[in-house]
PDB file of C-alpha atoms in Angstrom:
ATOM      1  CA  MET P1473      -9.344  33.184 -68.391  1.00 87.00           C
ATOM      2  CA  ASN P1474      -8.911  29.501 -69.155  1.00 94.00           C
ATOM      3  CA  THR P1475     -11.869  27.138 -68.881  1.00 96.00           C
ATOM      4  CA  LYS P1476     -11.274  23.385 -68.563  1.00 97.00           C
ATOM      5  CA  LEU P1477     -13.745  21.093 -70.278  1.00 98.00           C
ATOM      6  CA  PHE P1478     -14.388  17.396 -69.560  1.00 98.00           C
ATOM      7  CA  VAL P1479     -14.681  15.315 -72.723  1.00 98.00           C
ATOM      8  CA  GLY P1480     -16.068  11.833 -72.261  1.00 98.00           C
ATOM      9  CA  ASN P1481     -17.125   8.813 -74.266  1.00 98.00           C
ATOM     10  CA  LEU P1482     -13.963   9.000 -76.352  1.00 97.00           C
ATOM     11  CA  SER P1483     -13.000   6.217 -78.713  1.00 95.00           C
ATOM     12  CA  PHE P1484      -9.769   4.505 -77.649  1.00 93.00           C
ATOM     13  CA  GLU P1485      -8.289   5.528 -80.999  1.00 93.00           C
ATOM     14  CA  VAL P1486      -8.635   9.297 -80.291  1.00 95.00           C
ATOM     15  CA  THR P1487      -5.342  11.164 -79.783  1.00 94.00           C
ATOM     16  CA  GLU P1488      -4.602  14.493 -78.143  1.00 95.00           C
ATOM     17  CA  ASN P1489      -4.045  15.914 -81.645  1.00 96.00           C
ATOM     18  CA  ASP P1490      -7.543  14.730 -82.663  1.00 96.00           C
ATOM     19  CA  LEU P1491      -9.050  16.553 -79.676  1.00 96.00           C
ATOM     20  CA  GLN P1492      -7.053  19.706 -80.449  1.00 97.00           C
ATOM     21  CA  ASP P1493      -8.220  19.672 -84.056  1.00 97.00           C
ATOM     22  CA  ALA P1494     -11.852  19.087 -83.062  1.00 97.00           C
ATOM     23  CA  PHE P1495     -11.983  21.929 -80.531  1.00 98.00           C
ATOM     24  CA  VAL P1496      -9.856  24.648 -82.126  1.00 98.00           C
ATOM     25  CA  PRO P1497     -12.690  25.848 -84.475  1.00 98.00           C
ATOM     26  CA  PHE P1498     -14.520  27.078 -81.321  1.00 97.00           C
ATOM     27  CA  GLY P1499     -11.646  29.190 -80.027  1.00 97.00           C
ATOM     28  CA  PRO P1500      -8.022  28.995 -78.918  1.00 97.00           C
ATOM     29  CA  VAL P1501      -7.111  25.742 -77.120  1.00 97.00           C
ATOM     30  CA  SER P1502      -4.595  26.158 -74.259  1.00 97.00           C
ATOM     31  CA  GLU P1503      -4.068  22.527 -73.326  1.00 97.00           C
ATOM     32  CA  VAL P1504      -5.293  19.009 -74.141  1.00 97.00           C
ATOM     33  CA  ASN P1505      -4.923  16.027 -71.732  1.00 97.00           C
ATOM     34  CA  LEU P1506      -6.007  12.546 -72.688  1.00 96.00           C
ATOM     35  CA  MET P1507      -6.289  10.299 -69.628  1.00 96.00           C
ATOM     36  CA  THR P1508      -4.524   6.942 -69.995  1.00 93.00           C
ATOM     37  CA  ASP P1509      -4.257   3.819 -67.886  1.00 92.00           C
ATOM     38  CA  ARG P1510      -1.006   3.774 -65.868  1.00 93.00           C
ATOM     39  CA  SER P1511      -0.242   0.116 -66.429  1.00 94.00           C
ATOM     40  CA  THR P1512      -1.254  -0.302 -70.108  1.00 91.00           C
ATOM     41  CA  GLY P1513      -0.879   3.244 -71.457  1.00 89.00           C
ATOM     42  CA  ARG P1514      -4.223   2.778 -73.222  1.00 91.00           C
ATOM     43  CA  SER P1515      -6.789   5.592 -73.299  1.00 91.00           C
ATOM     44  CA  ARG P1516      -9.313   5.555 -70.460  1.00 95.00           C
ATOM     45  CA  GLY P1517     -11.997   7.026 -72.745  1.00 96.00           C
ATOM     46  CA  PHE P1518     -11.999  10.585 -71.432  1.00 97.00           C
ATOM     47  CA  GLY P1519      -9.866  13.684 -71.320  1.00 97.00           C
ATOM     48  CA  PHE P1520      -9.743  17.424 -70.716  1.00 97.00           C
ATOM     49  CA  VAL P1521      -9.552  20.323 -73.141  1.00 98.00           C
ATOM     50  CA  THR P1522      -8.705  23.764 -71.766  1.00 97.00           C
ATOM     51  CA  MET P1523     -10.104  26.615 -73.811  1.00 98.00           C
ATOM     52  CA  ALA P1524      -8.395  30.000 -73.604  1.00 97.00           C
ATOM     53  CA  THR P1525     -11.633  31.970 -73.277  1.00 96.00           C
ATOM     54  CA  PRO P1526     -14.981  31.373 -71.552  1.00 96.00           C
ATOM     55  CA  GLU P1527     -16.715  32.207 -74.838  1.00 97.00           C
ATOM     56  CA  GLY P1528     -14.726  29.530 -76.651  1.00 97.00           C
ATOM     57  CA  ALA P1529     -15.554  27.043 -73.906  1.00 97.00           C
ATOM     58  CA  GLN P1530     -19.300  27.705 -74.165  1.00 97.00           C
ATOM     59  CA  ALA P1531     -19.130  27.486 -77.936  1.00 97.00           C
ATOM     60  CA  ALA P1532     -17.267  24.168 -77.705  1.00 98.00           C
ATOM     61  CA  ILE P1533     -19.766  22.728 -75.221  1.00 97.00           C
ATOM     62  CA  GLN P1534     -22.656  23.671 -77.502  1.00 97.00           C
ATOM     63  CA  GLY P1535     -20.894  22.625 -80.686  1.00 97.00           C
ATOM     64  CA  MET P1536     -19.265  19.372 -79.583  1.00 97.00           C
ATOM     65  CA  ALA P1537     -21.713  17.799 -77.069  1.00 95.00           C
ATOM     66  CA  GLY P1538     -23.225  14.785 -78.786  1.00 96.00           C
ATOM     67  CA  LYS P1539     -21.063  15.149 -81.918  1.00 97.00           C
ATOM     68  CA  ASP P1540     -19.426  12.079 -83.411  1.00 97.00           C
ATOM     69  CA  LEU P1541     -15.677  11.723 -83.137  1.00 96.00           C
ATOM     70  CA  LYS P1542     -14.238   8.441 -84.487  1.00 95.00           C
ATOM     71  CA  GLY P1543     -17.521   6.656 -84.043  1.00 96.00           C
ATOM     72  CA  ARG P1544     -18.523   7.857 -80.582  1.00 96.00           C
ATOM     73  CA  ALA P1545     -20.941  10.611 -79.511  1.00 97.00           C
ATOM     74  CA  LEU P1546     -19.015  12.930 -77.189  1.00 97.00           C
ATOM     75  CA  THR P1547     -19.963  14.093 -73.741  1.00 97.00           C
ATOM     76  CA  VAL P1548     -18.701  17.662 -73.210  1.00 98.00           C
ATOM     77  CA  ASN P1549     -19.216  19.873 -70.144  1.00 97.00           C
ATOM     78  CA  GLU P1550     -17.296  22.190 -67.892  1.00 97.00           C
ATOM     79  CA  ALA P1551     -14.923  20.205 -65.679  1.00 95.00           C
ATOM     80  CA  ARG P1552     -15.618  20.124 -61.970  1.00 91.00           C
ATOM     81  CA  PRO P1553     -12.795  20.542 -59.492  1.00 86.00           C
ATOM     82  CA  ARG P1554     -11.174  17.251 -58.523  1.00 80.00           C
ATOM     83  CA  GLU P1555     -12.505  15.800 -55.277  1.00 81.00           C
ATOM     84  CA  GLU P1556     -10.105  15.113 -52.442  1.00 78.00           C
ATOM     85  CA  ARG P1557      -9.347  11.451 -51.945  1.00 73.00           C
ATOM     86  CA  SER P1558      -8.598   9.912 -48.610  1.00 74.00           C
ATOM     87  CA  GLY P1559      -5.145   8.405 -48.273  1.00 68.00           C
ATOM     88  CA  GLY P1560      -4.428   4.776 -47.718  1.00 62.00           C
ATOM     89  CA  GLY P1561      -5.712   1.769 -49.525  1.00 61.00           C
ATOM     90  CA  GLY P1562      -7.622  -1.291 -48.641  1.00 59.00           C
ATOM     91  CA  GLY P1563     -11.095  -0.600 -47.480  1.00 58.00           C
ATOM     92  CA  ARG P1564     -11.533  -4.032 -45.860  1.00 58.00           C
ATOM     93  CA  GLY P1565     -12.968  -3.799 -42.406  1.00 58.00           C
ATOM     94  CA  GLY P1566     -13.603  -6.248 -39.622  1.00 55.00           C
ATOM     95  CA  GLY P1567     -10.063  -7.402 -38.920  1.00 55.00           C
ATOM     96  CA  ARG P1568     -11.060 -11.035 -38.569  1.00 55.00           C
ATOM     97  CA  GLY P1569     -11.434 -11.980 -42.225  1.00 55.00           C
ATOM     98  CA  GLY P1570     -15.121 -12.889 -41.737  1.00 52.00           C
ATOM     99  CA  TYR P1571     -14.574 -16.106 -39.709  1.00 51.00           C
ATOM    100  CA  GLY P1572     -15.891 -14.854 -36.401  1.00 52.00           C
ATOM    101  CA  ASP P1573     -14.743 -15.808 -32.908  1.00 52.00           C
ATOM    102  CA  ARG P1574     -14.887 -19.587 -33.067  1.00 55.00           C
ATOM    103  CA  ARG P1575     -12.807 -20.478 -36.058  1.00 53.00           C
ATOM    104  CA  GLY P1576     -11.570 -23.968 -35.518  1.00 57.00           C
ATOM    105  CA  GLY P1577     -13.108 -24.195 -32.069  1.00 56.00           C
ATOM    106  CA  HIS P1578     -16.075 -26.130 -30.726  1.00 56.00           C
ATOM    107  CA  SER P1579     -19.350 -24.310 -30.695  1.00 56.00           C
ATOM    108  CA  ARG P1580     -21.272 -26.863 -28.560  1.00 59.00           C
ATOM    109  CA  SER P1581     -20.721 -27.964 -25.065  1.00 56.00           C
ATOM    110  CA  ARG P1582     -19.310 -31.513 -24.548  1.00 60.00           C
ATOM    111  CA  TYR P1583     -21.721 -32.420 -21.738  1.00 57.00           C
TER     112      TYR P1583
END
């Protein structure tokens, strides 16, 4: 059974091949995914390594957590399932842009 591991605190110079080479001593690696920024293509500093066996995954967690890879101490743990995101963008509320009811009007009586 495959076990997906989260690998964080990666140097921006780390490649998928570097991750593969670092994790294969602990057991067979099924897949490596390095997360990159959509607009720049640059590494986001984390990725996922899928180990082919649970034993390999546990050995990799114990063997790689805190280890140096290209100048950075790695964070390695079992990946959690991705949380559902709500659709739509924005997130601005209020609908009035923060100006209130009297924008441009008089707030005092004339008499």
